[in-house]
mmCIF file of C-alpha atoms and ligand atoms in Angstrom:
data_model
loop_
_atom_site.group_PDB
_atom_site.id
_atom_site.type_symbol
_atom_site.label_atom_id
_atom_site.label_comp_id
_atom_site.label_asym_id
_atom_site.label_seq_id
_atom_site.Cartn_x
_atom_site.Cartn_y
_atom_site.Cartn_z
ATOM 1 C CA MET A 1 3.900 -15.922 -86.019
ATOM 2 C CA PRO A 2 4.230 -13.388 -83.182
ATOM 3 C CA ASP A 3 3.492 -9.706 -83.701
ATOM 4 C CA ILE A 4 6.895 -8.027 -83.757
ATOM 5 C CA VAL A 5 7.323 -4.336 -82.922
ATOM 6 C CA LEU A 6 10.693 -2.673 -83.442
ATOM 7 C CA ALA A 7 10.949 0.525 -81.378
ATOM 8 C CA ILE A 8 13.433 3.390 -81.520
ATOM 9 C CA GLU A 9 14.039 5.978 -78.787
ATOM 10 C CA THR A 10 16.384 8.964 -79.157
ATOM 11 C CA SER A 11 14.645 11.747 -77.217
ATOM 12 C CA CYS A 12 17.620 12.798 -75.113
ATOM 13 C CA ASP A 13 21.068 11.294 -74.578
ATOM 14 C CA GLU A 14 20.329 7.575 -74.867
ATOM 15 C CA THR A 15 20.273 5.829 -78.250
ATOM 16 C CA ALA A 16 17.902 2.905 -77.772
ATOM 17 C CA ALA A 17 16.177 0.190 -79.785
ATOM 18 C CA ALA A 18 14.046 -2.743 -78.668
ATOM 19 C CA VAL A 19 12.094 -5.654 -80.081
ATOM 20 C CA LEU A 20 8.826 -6.679 -78.431
ATOM 21 C CA ALA A 21 6.862 -9.790 -79.375
ATOM 22 C CA ASP A 22 3.077 -9.971 -78.935
ATOM 23 C CA GLY A 23 3.071 -6.867 -76.746
ATOM 24 C CA ARG A 24 4.610 -8.715 -73.830
ATOM 25 C CA ILE A 25 7.916 -10.442 -74.518
ATOM 26 C CA VAL A 26 10.915 -8.112 -74.559
ATOM 27 C CA ARG A 27 13.153 -9.949 -77.022
ATOM 28 C CA SER A 28 15.810 -7.228 -76.822
ATOM 29 C CA ASN A 29 16.298 -3.864 -75.120
ATOM 30 C CA ILE A 30 19.515 -2.164 -76.221
ATOM 31 C CA VAL A 31 20.546 1.198 -74.753
ATOM 32 C CA ALA A 32 23.717 3.081 -75.677
ATOM 33 C CA SER A 33 24.420 5.762 -73.103
ATOM 34 C CA GLN A 34 26.158 8.956 -74.174
ATOM 35 C CA GLU A 35 27.284 9.682 -70.622
ATOM 36 C CA SER A 36 30.959 9.797 -71.601
ATOM 37 C CA VAL A 37 30.172 12.422 -74.270
ATOM 38 C CA HIS A 38 28.431 14.822 -71.866
ATOM 39 C CA THR A 39 30.073 14.243 -68.466
ATOM 40 C CA ARG A 40 32.765 16.870 -68.831
ATOM 41 C CA PHE A 41 30.130 19.513 -69.678
ATOM 42 C CA GLY A 42 28.067 18.683 -66.567
ATOM 43 C CA GLY A 43 24.905 18.219 -68.632
ATOM 44 C CA VAL A 44 23.567 17.153 -72.027
ATOM 45 C CA VAL A 45 24.883 19.213 -74.980
ATOM 46 C CA PRO A 46 22.123 18.992 -77.651
ATOM 47 C CA GLU A 47 24.396 19.196 -80.722
ATOM 48 C CA LEU A 48 26.705 16.498 -79.382
ATOM 49 C CA ALA A 49 23.717 14.327 -78.450
ATOM 50 C CA ALA A 50 22.291 14.515 -81.972
ATOM 51 C CA ARG A 51 25.643 13.706 -83.533
ATOM 52 C CA ALA A 52 26.183 10.723 -81.213
ATOM 53 C CA HIS A 53 22.712 9.409 -82.150
ATOM 54 C CA VAL A 54 23.583 9.650 -85.849
ATOM 55 C CA GLU A 55 26.785 7.704 -85.249
ATOM 56 C CA SER A 56 25.217 4.869 -83.272
ATOM 57 C CA ILE A 57 21.582 4.516 -84.399
ATOM 58 C CA ARG A 58 22.109 1.985 -87.153
ATOM 59 C CA GLY A 59 24.363 -0.238 -85.039
ATOM 60 C CA ILE A 60 21.909 -0.109 -82.117
ATOM 61 C CA ILE A 61 18.933 -1.087 -84.301
ATOM 62 C CA GLU A 62 20.878 -3.989 -85.802
ATOM 63 C CA HIS A 63 22.089 -5.041 -82.361
ATOM 64 C CA ALA A 64 18.460 -5.068 -81.120
ATOM 65 C CA LEU A 65 17.278 -7.158 -84.100
ATOM 66 C CA HIS A 66 20.220 -9.524 -83.828
ATOM 67 C CA THR A 67 19.761 -10.031 -80.061
ATOM 68 C CA ALA A 68 16.050 -10.685 -80.640
ATOM 69 C CA GLY A 69 16.793 -13.148 -83.433
ATOM 70 C CA VAL A 70 14.597 -11.149 -85.785
ATOM 71 C CA THR A 71 15.285 -10.068 -89.362
ATOM 72 C CA TYR A 72 14.170 -6.733 -90.819
ATOM 73 C CA ARG A 73 11.495 -8.558 -92.832
ATOM 74 C CA GLU A 74 9.981 -10.062 -89.677
ATOM 75 C CA VAL A 75 9.232 -6.639 -88.179
ATOM 76 C CA ASP A 76 5.461 -5.959 -88.295
ATOM 77 C CA ALA A 77 5.423 -2.345 -87.088
ATOM 78 C CA VAL A 78 7.973 0.386 -86.369
ATOM 79 C CA ALA A 79 7.363 2.511 -83.257
ATOM 80 C CA VAL A 80 9.316 5.652 -82.499
ATOM 81 C CA THR A 81 9.414 8.393 -79.868
ATOM 82 C CA ASP A 82 8.216 11.560 -81.621
ATOM 83 C CA GLY A 83 8.433 13.772 -78.508
ATOM 84 C CA PRO A 84 8.846 15.421 -76.162
ATOM 85 C CA GLY A 85 12.613 15.808 -76.135
ATOM 86 C CA LEU A 86 15.531 17.496 -77.844
ATOM 87 C CA VAL A 87 14.452 18.099 -81.447
ATOM 88 C CA GLY A 88 17.874 17.337 -82.954
ATOM 89 C CA SER A 89 17.974 14.031 -81.066
ATOM 90 C CA LEU A 90 14.371 13.082 -81.841
ATOM 91 C CA LEU A 91 14.962 13.829 -85.499
ATOM 92 C CA VAL A 92 17.563 11.052 -85.751
ATOM 93 C CA GLY A 93 15.219 8.376 -84.385
ATOM 94 C CA VAL A 94 12.235 9.629 -86.372
ATOM 95 C CA ALA A 95 14.262 9.698 -89.606
ATOM 96 C CA ALA A 96 15.483 6.137 -88.985
ATOM 97 C CA ALA A 97 11.954 4.915 -88.216
ATOM 98 C CA ARG A 98 10.442 6.652 -91.252
ATOM 99 C CA THR A 99 13.100 5.115 -93.478
ATOM 100 C CA LEU A 100 12.549 1.617 -92.087
ATOM 101 C CA ALA A 101 8.758 1.877 -92.288
ATOM 102 C CA TRP A 102 9.053 2.953 -95.912
ATOM 103 C CA LEU A 103 11.645 0.346 -96.911
ATOM 104 C CA LEU A 104 9.825 -2.500 -95.171
ATOM 105 C CA ASP A 105 6.358 -1.194 -96.041
ATOM 106 C CA ARG A 106 5.224 -1.453 -92.420
ATOM 107 C CA PRO A 107 3.090 0.882 -90.274
ATOM 108 C CA LEU A 108 4.837 3.734 -88.460
ATOM 109 C CA VAL A 109 3.627 4.360 -84.887
ATOM 110 C CA PRO A 110 4.446 7.645 -83.092
ATOM 111 C CA VAL A 111 4.788 7.255 -79.313
ATOM 112 C CA ASP A 112 4.800 9.943 -76.620
ATOM 113 C CA HIS A 113 7.870 9.474 -74.419
ATOM 114 C CA ILE A 114 6.142 10.426 -71.166
ATOM 115 C CA ASP A 115 3.054 8.311 -71.818
ATOM 116 C CA ALA A 116 5.466 5.417 -72.400
ATOM 117 C CA HIS A 117 7.122 6.060 -69.000
ATOM 118 C CA ALA A 118 3.624 6.115 -67.472
ATOM 119 C CA VAL A 119 2.775 2.619 -68.774
ATOM 120 C CA SER A 120 6.293 1.137 -68.419
ATOM 121 C CA ALA A 121 5.360 -0.542 -65.116
ATOM 122 C CA ALA A 122 3.392 -3.065 -67.175
ATOM 123 C CA LEU A 123 6.744 -4.599 -68.179
ATOM 124 C CA THR A 124 7.228 -5.738 -64.570
ATOM 125 C CA PRO A 125 7.487 -9.530 -64.051
ATOM 126 C CA PRO A 126 5.955 -12.038 -63.479
ATOM 127 C CA THR A 127 3.396 -11.144 -66.170
ATOM 128 C CA PRO A 128 5.011 -8.539 -68.426
ATOM 129 C CA GLY A 129 2.586 -6.944 -70.847
ATOM 130 C CA SER A 130 -0.527 -7.517 -68.771
ATOM 131 C CA PRO A 131 -2.372 -4.291 -67.902
ATOM 132 C CA ARG A 132 -1.893 -2.807 -64.434
ATOM 133 C CA TRP A 133 -4.717 -0.305 -64.877
ATOM 134 C CA PRO A 134 -6.437 1.670 -63.519
ATOM 135 C CA ALA A 135 -3.480 3.263 -61.752
ATOM 136 C CA VAL A 136 -1.903 6.524 -60.802
ATOM 137 C CA ALA A 137 1.494 6.787 -62.462
ATOM 138 C CA LEU A 138 4.297 8.876 -61.030
ATOM 139 C CA VAL A 139 6.867 9.663 -63.722
ATOM 140 C CA VAL A 140 10.051 11.093 -62.204
ATOM 141 C CA SER A 141 12.946 11.704 -64.553
ATOM 142 C CA GLY A 142 15.619 14.222 -65.484
ATOM 143 C CA GLY A 143 13.187 16.029 -67.751
ATOM 144 C CA HIS A 144 9.776 15.400 -66.174
ATOM 145 C CA THR A 145 7.966 15.029 -62.896
ATOM 146 C CA SER A 146 4.308 14.279 -63.431
ATOM 147 C CA LEU A 147 1.329 12.378 -62.097
ATOM 148 C CA TYR A 148 -1.039 10.590 -64.462
ATOM 149 C CA HIS A 149 -4.289 8.752 -64.211
ATOM 150 C CA VAL A 150 -3.825 5.706 -66.439
ATOM 151 C CA ARG A 151 -7.265 4.245 -67.106
ATOM 152 C CA ASP A 152 -6.010 1.920 -69.813
ATOM 153 C CA TRP A 153 -3.276 1.770 -72.454
ATOM 154 C CA LEU A 154 -4.756 4.533 -74.568
ATOM 155 C CA ASN A 155 -6.205 6.704 -71.867
ATOM 156 C CA VAL A 156 -3.459 8.512 -69.980
ATOM 157 C CA GLN A 157 -4.513 11.754 -68.323
ATOM 158 C CA LEU A 158 -2.231 14.324 -66.713
ATOM 159 C CA LEU A 159 -3.157 15.119 -63.094
ATOM 160 C CA GLY A 160 -0.237 17.287 -62.037
ATOM 161 C CA GLN A 161 3.333 18.167 -62.904
ATOM 162 C CA THR A 162 6.283 20.237 -61.804
ATOM 163 C CA THR A 163 5.889 23.944 -62.324
ATOM 164 C CA ASP A 164 9.654 24.452 -62.569
ATOM 165 C CA ASP A 165 12.497 21.928 -62.196
ATOM 166 C CA ALA A 166 12.061 18.191 -62.687
ATOM 167 C CA ALA A 167 13.035 16.013 -59.720
ATOM 168 C CA GLY A 168 16.012 14.540 -61.593
ATOM 169 C CA GLU A 169 17.134 18.024 -62.567
ATOM 170 C CA ALA A 170 17.053 19.045 -58.890
ATOM 171 C CA PHE A 171 19.149 15.966 -58.049
ATOM 172 C CA ASP A 172 21.632 16.835 -60.793
ATOM 173 C CA LYS A 173 21.885 20.483 -59.697
ATOM 174 C CA VAL A 174 22.349 19.603 -56.024
ATOM 175 C CA ALA A 175 25.011 17.082 -57.026
ATOM 176 C CA ALA A 176 26.768 19.906 -58.880
ATOM 177 C CA ILE A 177 26.556 22.190 -55.807
ATOM 178 C CA LEU A 178 27.967 19.388 -53.640
ATOM 179 C CA GLU A 179 30.654 18.805 -56.312
ATOM 180 C CA LEU A 180 29.742 15.136 -56.680
ATOM 181 C CA GLY A 181 29.750 14.834 -60.501
ATOM 182 C CA TYR A 182 27.234 14.023 -63.236
ATOM 183 C CA PRO A 183 24.674 12.480 -63.574
ATOM 184 C CA GLY A 184 24.040 13.452 -59.997
ATOM 185 C CA GLY A 185 21.024 11.419 -58.862
ATOM 186 C CA PRO A 186 22.818 8.167 -58.068
ATOM 187 C CA LEU A 187 25.711 10.049 -56.406
ATOM 188 C CA VAL A 188 23.400 12.053 -54.099
ATOM 189 C CA ASP A 189 21.479 8.830 -53.368
ATOM 190 C CA ARG A 190 24.688 7.064 -52.325
ATOM 191 C CA LEU A 191 26.015 9.938 -50.193
ATOM 192 C CA ALA A 192 22.609 10.407 -48.506
ATOM 193 C CA ARG A 193 22.753 6.870 -47.107
ATOM 194 C CA ASP A 194 25.415 8.087 -44.634
ATOM 195 C CA GLY A 195 23.520 11.242 -43.686
ATOM 196 C CA ASN A 196 20.699 12.292 -41.364
ATOM 197 C CA PRO A 197 17.550 13.275 -43.298
ATOM 198 C CA ALA A 198 16.355 15.394 -40.349
ATOM 199 C CA ALA A 199 19.623 17.341 -39.943
ATOM 200 C CA ILE A 200 18.466 20.363 -41.970
ATOM 201 C CA HIS A 201 14.878 21.392 -42.650
ATOM 202 C CA PHE A 202 14.745 22.386 -46.308
ATOM 203 C CA PRO A 203 11.452 23.898 -47.613
ATOM 204 C CA ARG A 204 8.672 21.723 -49.088
ATOM 205 C CA THR A 205 6.904 23.967 -51.600
ATOM 206 C CA ARG A 206 3.296 23.200 -52.451
ATOM 207 C CA PRO A 207 1.930 25.061 -55.481
ATOM 208 C CA ASP A 208 -1.516 26.465 -54.866
ATOM 209 C CA GLY A 209 -4.206 24.819 -52.736
ATOM 210 C CA ASP A 210 -5.469 21.494 -53.973
ATOM 211 C CA SER A 211 -3.374 21.194 -57.140
ATOM 212 C CA LEU A 212 -1.330 18.040 -57.626
ATOM 213 C CA ASP A 213 1.613 20.027 -59.014
ATOM 214 C CA PHE A 214 5.175 20.063 -57.710
ATOM 215 C CA SER A 215 7.846 22.738 -57.356
ATOM 216 C CA PHE A 216 11.514 22.065 -56.678
ATOM 217 C CA SER A 217 13.360 25.237 -57.617
ATOM 218 C CA GLY A 218 12.962 26.754 -54.105
ATOM 219 C CA LEU A 219 14.452 23.617 -52.613
ATOM 220 C CA LYS A 220 17.425 23.764 -54.958
ATOM 221 C CA THR A 221 18.026 27.430 -54.047
ATOM 222 C CA ALA A 222 17.743 26.609 -50.322
ATOM 223 C CA VAL A 223 20.495 24.001 -50.735
ATOM 224 C CA LEU A 224 22.605 26.520 -52.659
ATOM 225 C CA TYR A 225 22.312 29.165 -49.897
ATOM 226 C CA HIS A 226 22.866 26.590 -47.169
ATOM 227 C CA VAL A 227 26.168 25.596 -48.774
ATOM 228 C CA TYR A 228 27.507 28.957 -50.021
ATOM 229 C CA GLY A 229 25.806 31.348 -47.579
ATOM 230 C CA ARG A 230 22.546 33.301 -47.903
ATOM 231 C CA GLY A 231 22.158 35.159 -51.208
ATOM 232 C CA ARG A 232 25.381 33.699 -52.655
ATOM 233 C CA LYS A 233 25.258 31.821 -55.939
ATOM 234 C CA TYR A 234 28.921 30.827 -56.136
ATOM 235 C CA GLY A 235 31.276 29.161 -53.724
ATOM 236 C CA SER A 236 32.702 25.780 -52.849
ATOM 237 C CA VAL A 237 32.189 22.888 -50.462
ATOM 238 C CA ALA A 238 35.769 22.996 -49.165
ATOM 239 C CA HIS A 239 34.572 24.112 -45.697
ATOM 240 C CA LEU A 240 32.235 21.111 -45.283
ATOM 241 C CA SER A 241 33.151 17.690 -43.893
ATOM 242 C CA ARG A 242 31.970 14.497 -45.557
ATOM 243 C CA ALA A 243 29.496 13.992 -42.720
ATOM 244 C CA GLN A 244 28.044 17.476 -43.285
ATOM 245 C CA LEU A 245 27.776 16.837 -47.032
ATOM 246 C CA ALA A 246 25.983 13.562 -46.316
ATOM 247 C CA ASP A 247 23.519 15.369 -44.031
ATOM 248 C CA ILE A 248 22.810 17.945 -46.760
ATOM 249 C CA ALA A 249 22.268 15.186 -49.331
ATOM 250 C CA ALA A 250 19.953 13.227 -47.011
ATOM 251 C CA SER A 251 17.985 16.326 -45.943
ATOM 252 C CA PHE A 252 17.592 17.513 -49.548
ATOM 253 C CA GLN A 253 16.393 14.064 -50.581
ATOM 254 C CA ALA A 254 13.858 13.971 -47.737
ATOM 255 C CA ALA A 255 12.489 17.396 -48.758
ATOM 256 C CA LEU A 256 12.152 16.256 -52.369
ATOM 257 C CA VAL A 257 10.659 12.850 -51.642
ATOM 258 C CA GLU A 258 8.014 13.982 -49.149
ATOM 259 C CA PRO A 259 5.840 16.019 -51.566
ATOM 260 C CA LEU A 260 6.308 13.410 -54.302
ATOM 261 C CA VAL A 261 4.922 10.684 -52.078
ATOM 262 C CA GLU A 262 2.194 12.829 -50.492
ATOM 263 C CA ARG A 263 0.767 13.991 -53.787
ATOM 264 C CA THR A 264 0.989 10.537 -55.368
ATOM 265 C CA ILE A 265 -1.100 9.015 -52.588
ATOM 266 C CA GLU A 266 -3.500 11.965 -52.705
ATOM 267 C CA ALA A 267 -3.900 11.537 -56.477
ATOM 268 C CA ALA A 268 -4.688 7.820 -56.125
ATOM 269 C CA GLN A 269 -7.272 8.548 -53.455
ATOM 270 C CA ARG A 270 -8.853 11.358 -55.477
ATOM 271 C CA VAL A 271 -9.330 9.298 -58.652
ATOM 272 C CA GLY A 272 -10.046 6.092 -56.759
ATOM 273 C CA ALA A 273 -7.179 4.120 -58.321
ATOM 274 C CA PRO A 274 -6.230 0.931 -56.444
ATOM 275 C CA ARG A 275 -2.534 1.105 -57.326
ATOM 276 C CA VAL A 276 0.441 3.322 -57.905
ATOM 277 C CA VAL A 277 3.016 2.679 -60.631
ATOM 278 C CA VAL A 278 6.343 4.474 -60.787
ATOM 279 C CA GLY A 279 8.653 5.077 -63.743
ATOM 280 C CA GLY A 280 11.493 7.368 -64.838
ATOM 281 C CA GLY A 281 15.164 7.485 -63.814
ATOM 282 C CA VAL A 282 14.555 8.940 -60.340
ATOM 283 C CA ALA A 283 12.469 5.837 -59.498
ATOM 284 C CA ALA A 284 15.881 4.279 -58.804
ATOM 285 C CA ASN A 285 16.200 6.467 -55.725
ATOM 286 C CA GLY A 286 16.387 4.458 -52.506
ATOM 287 C CA ALA A 287 14.641 7.036 -50.296
ATOM 288 C CA LEU A 288 11.787 7.470 -52.779
ATOM 289 C CA ARG A 289 11.278 3.727 -53.150
ATOM 290 C CA SER A 290 11.109 3.062 -49.429
ATOM 291 C CA ALA A 291 8.918 6.116 -48.682
ATOM 292 C CA LEU A 292 6.459 5.079 -51.407
ATOM 293 C CA ALA A 293 6.394 1.505 -50.151
ATOM 294 C CA GLY A 294 5.561 2.699 -46.624
ATOM 295 C CA ALA A 295 2.919 5.226 -47.695
ATOM 296 C CA CYS A 296 1.190 2.829 -50.120
ATOM 297 C CA ALA A 297 1.056 0.119 -47.455
ATOM 298 C CA VAL A 298 -0.595 2.559 -45.013
ATOM 299 C CA ALA A 299 -3.068 3.758 -47.671
ATOM 300 C CA GLY A 300 -3.895 0.211 -48.831
ATOM 301 C CA LEU A 301 -2.581 0.814 -52.351
ATOM 302 C CA GLU A 302 -0.687 -1.687 -54.461
ATOM 303 C CA LEU A 303 2.725 -0.339 -55.518
ATOM 304 C CA ILE A 304 4.476 -1.384 -58.721
ATOM 305 C CA LEU A 305 8.022 -0.115 -59.095
ATOM 306 C CA THR A 306 9.127 -0.468 -62.701
ATOM 307 C CA PRO A 307 12.308 -2.586 -63.037
ATOM 308 C CA MET A 308 15.367 -0.380 -63.445
ATOM 309 C CA ALA A 309 16.041 -1.413 -67.062
ATOM 310 C CA PHE A 310 12.655 0.066 -67.984
ATOM 311 C CA CYS A 311 12.857 3.108 -65.625
ATOM 312 C CA THR A 312 15.672 4.985 -67.298
ATOM 313 C CA ASP A 313 15.191 5.895 -70.943
ATOM 314 C CA ASN A 314 14.683 2.768 -73.042
ATOM 315 C CA ALA A 315 12.915 1.601 -76.189
ATOM 316 C CA ALA A 316 11.101 -1.379 -74.619
ATOM 317 C CA MET A 317 8.542 0.998 -73.108
ATOM 318 C CA ILE A 318 8.156 2.683 -76.520
ATOM 319 C CA ALA A 319 7.572 -0.742 -78.085
ATOM 320 C CA LEU A 320 5.016 -1.627 -75.399
ATOM 321 C CA LEU A 321 2.873 1.471 -75.857
ATOM 322 C CA GLY A 322 3.609 1.375 -79.606
ATOM 323 C CA HIS A 323 2.136 -2.140 -79.783
ATOM 324 C CA HIS A 324 -1.160 -0.989 -78.254
ATOM 325 C CA LEU A 325 -1.326 2.187 -80.351
ATOM 326 C CA TRP A 326 -0.672 0.107 -83.479
ATOM 327 C CA LYS A 327 -3.420 -2.366 -82.574
ATOM 328 C CA ALA A 328 -5.780 0.593 -82.043
ATOM 329 C CA GLY A 329 -4.925 1.953 -85.491
ATOM 330 C CA ARG A 330 -2.910 4.920 -84.192
ATOM 331 C CA THR A 331 -0.365 4.850 -86.978
ATOM 332 C CA CYS A 332 0.863 7.885 -88.922
ATOM 333 C CA ASP A 333 2.089 8.965 -92.340
ATOM 334 C CA LEU A 334 5.727 8.829 -93.360
ATOM 335 C CA ASP A 335 6.034 12.612 -93.048
ATOM 336 C CA LEU A 336 6.078 12.343 -89.223
ATOM 337 C CA GLU A 337 7.987 15.236 -87.622
ATOM 338 C CA PRO A 338 9.366 15.291 -84.068
ATOM 339 C CA ARG A 339 7.997 17.732 -81.510
ATOM 340 C CA SER A 340 10.013 19.190 -78.652
ATOM 341 C CA GLY A 341 7.205 20.187 -76.294
ATOM 342 C CA LEU A 342 4.551 18.399 -74.307
ATOM 343 C CA ARG A 343 1.293 17.574 -76.062
ATOM 344 C CA ARG A 344 -0.543 19.143 -73.121
ATOM 345 C CA PRO A 345 -2.469 20.211 -71.068
ATOM 346 C CA ALA A 346 -4.438 17.218 -69.785
ATOM 347 C CA ARG A 347 -4.492 14.985 -72.771
ATOM 348 C CA SER A 348 -6.472 11.848 -73.127
ATOM 349 C CA VAL A 349 -5.004 9.570 -75.759
ATOM 350 C CA GLY A 350 -8.212 7.618 -75.764
HETATM 351 O O1 KG4 B 1 14.422 8.789 -67.101
HETATM 352 P P1 KG4 B 1 15.844 9.198 -67.214
HETATM 353 O O2 KG4 B 1 16.860 8.154 -67.531
HETATM 354 O O3 KG4 B 1 16.028 10.297 -68.306
HETATM 355 C C1 KG4 B 1 15.116 11.289 -68.562
HETATM 356 O O4 KG4 B 1 14.136 11.058 -69.336
HETATM 357 O O5 KG4 B 1 15.307 12.372 -67.977
HETATM 358 O O6 KG4 B 1 16.236 9.944 -65.848
HETATM 359 C C2 KG4 B 1 17.514 10.438 -65.594
HETATM 360 C C3 KG4 B 1 17.487 11.180 -64.271
HETATM 361 C C4 KG4 B 1 18.770 11.969 -63.995
HETATM 362 O O7 KG4 B 1 18.420 13.270 -63.568
HETATM 363 C C5 KG4 B 1 19.429 11.169 -62.866
HETATM 364 O O8 KG4 B 1 20.207 11.987 -62.008
HETATM 365 C C6 KG4 B 1 18.209 10.607 -62.145
HETATM 366 O O9 KG4 B 1 17.322 10.252 -63.183
HETATM 367 N N1 KG4 B 1 18.541 9.439 -61.320
HETATM 368 C C7 KG4 B 1 18.411 9.417 -59.969
HETATM 369 C C8 KG4 B 1 18.885 8.151 -59.542
HETATM 370 N N2 KG4 B 1 19.262 7.441 -60.657
HETATM 371 C C9 KG4 B 1 19.040 8.248 -61.738
HETATM 372 N N3 KG4 B 1 17.965 10.343 -59.121
HETATM 373 C C10 KG4 B 1 17.959 10.029 -57.811
HETATM 374 N N4 KG4 B 1 18.415 8.854 -57.303
HETATM 375 C C11 KG4 B 1 18.872 7.892 -58.128
HETATM 376 N N5 KG4 B 1 19.313 6.734 -57.626
HETATM 377 ZN ZN1 ZN B 2 12.606 9.640 -69.963
#
């Protein structure tokens, strides 16, 4: 009989459940997006997110089990994201997982959302589940932008992170300035394809000396002033042509991607890792993917880009890390509580 992990992920605005067999076969990976709930507010509304999770969690779990051809009784361990994220959202997944673990009398495994993004590249074909470590992991999402040294499944160490906005947040804010809609990343990505990345030189901020941190808030402000006029926080894009908007999108993207790629390569060289793995929603970005591919080829590093289904928030990555934590005995009591913040600084899970 295979080892079956059922995983639940509700850290932000995606209700997700997945079934993983033997730590390598994704039998199901179900994600219910709440995009339609939040679009008209231009961002995630925590109370609405929590309520939407409550409404869909049971159906999503049953859908995941059904798709996997697994009954509740066949589940060997229940993994759940316990943080970081929106507490009201996390609470729904944690409550569901605690209930299932208790009812089924199975171990409960708490999983860190960002650590799961960092190891998600291991789900990449042709050998999903096999370790891709040691590696430097770049996690770029709406909530986080961080570099990790992944020595093995249970040893994930933070090397650097954004000191202000996450990369995805910068994409979403620039999309709002350019009046493109929400979520903004894919819309900026699409518009940028028609623009000239060298048209405008936006600032590339590098937080102090040899740190591997990032900073994107200055870039976002530079885009704001470029569009509305220096020192102005409000305005419109009515005076700009589509070609000008495309140039702004492409130039912004270039200014964001350059430090991401530079520091990722630098991190790999510093820790002596032979490969770079990339996860998180922003890993979908065309400019980032091609810049990383070029830079890794020059530096002689292997590059593993996590497949899109496992880049954006999903429960398969929670099941994957959950499987290894479970096997290492990292289970918890049924009084597990969610946590909103990062379990940092520089944490080694090992
Ligand atoms: O990992 P994810 O699904 O959720 C978080 O944990 O945050 O990432 C979502 C973020 C959003 O900010 C979205 O705008 C961004 O990823 N994103 C992109 C692209 N696709 C999604 N950013 C840039 N280019 C894209 N193609
Ligand atoms: Zn995420």
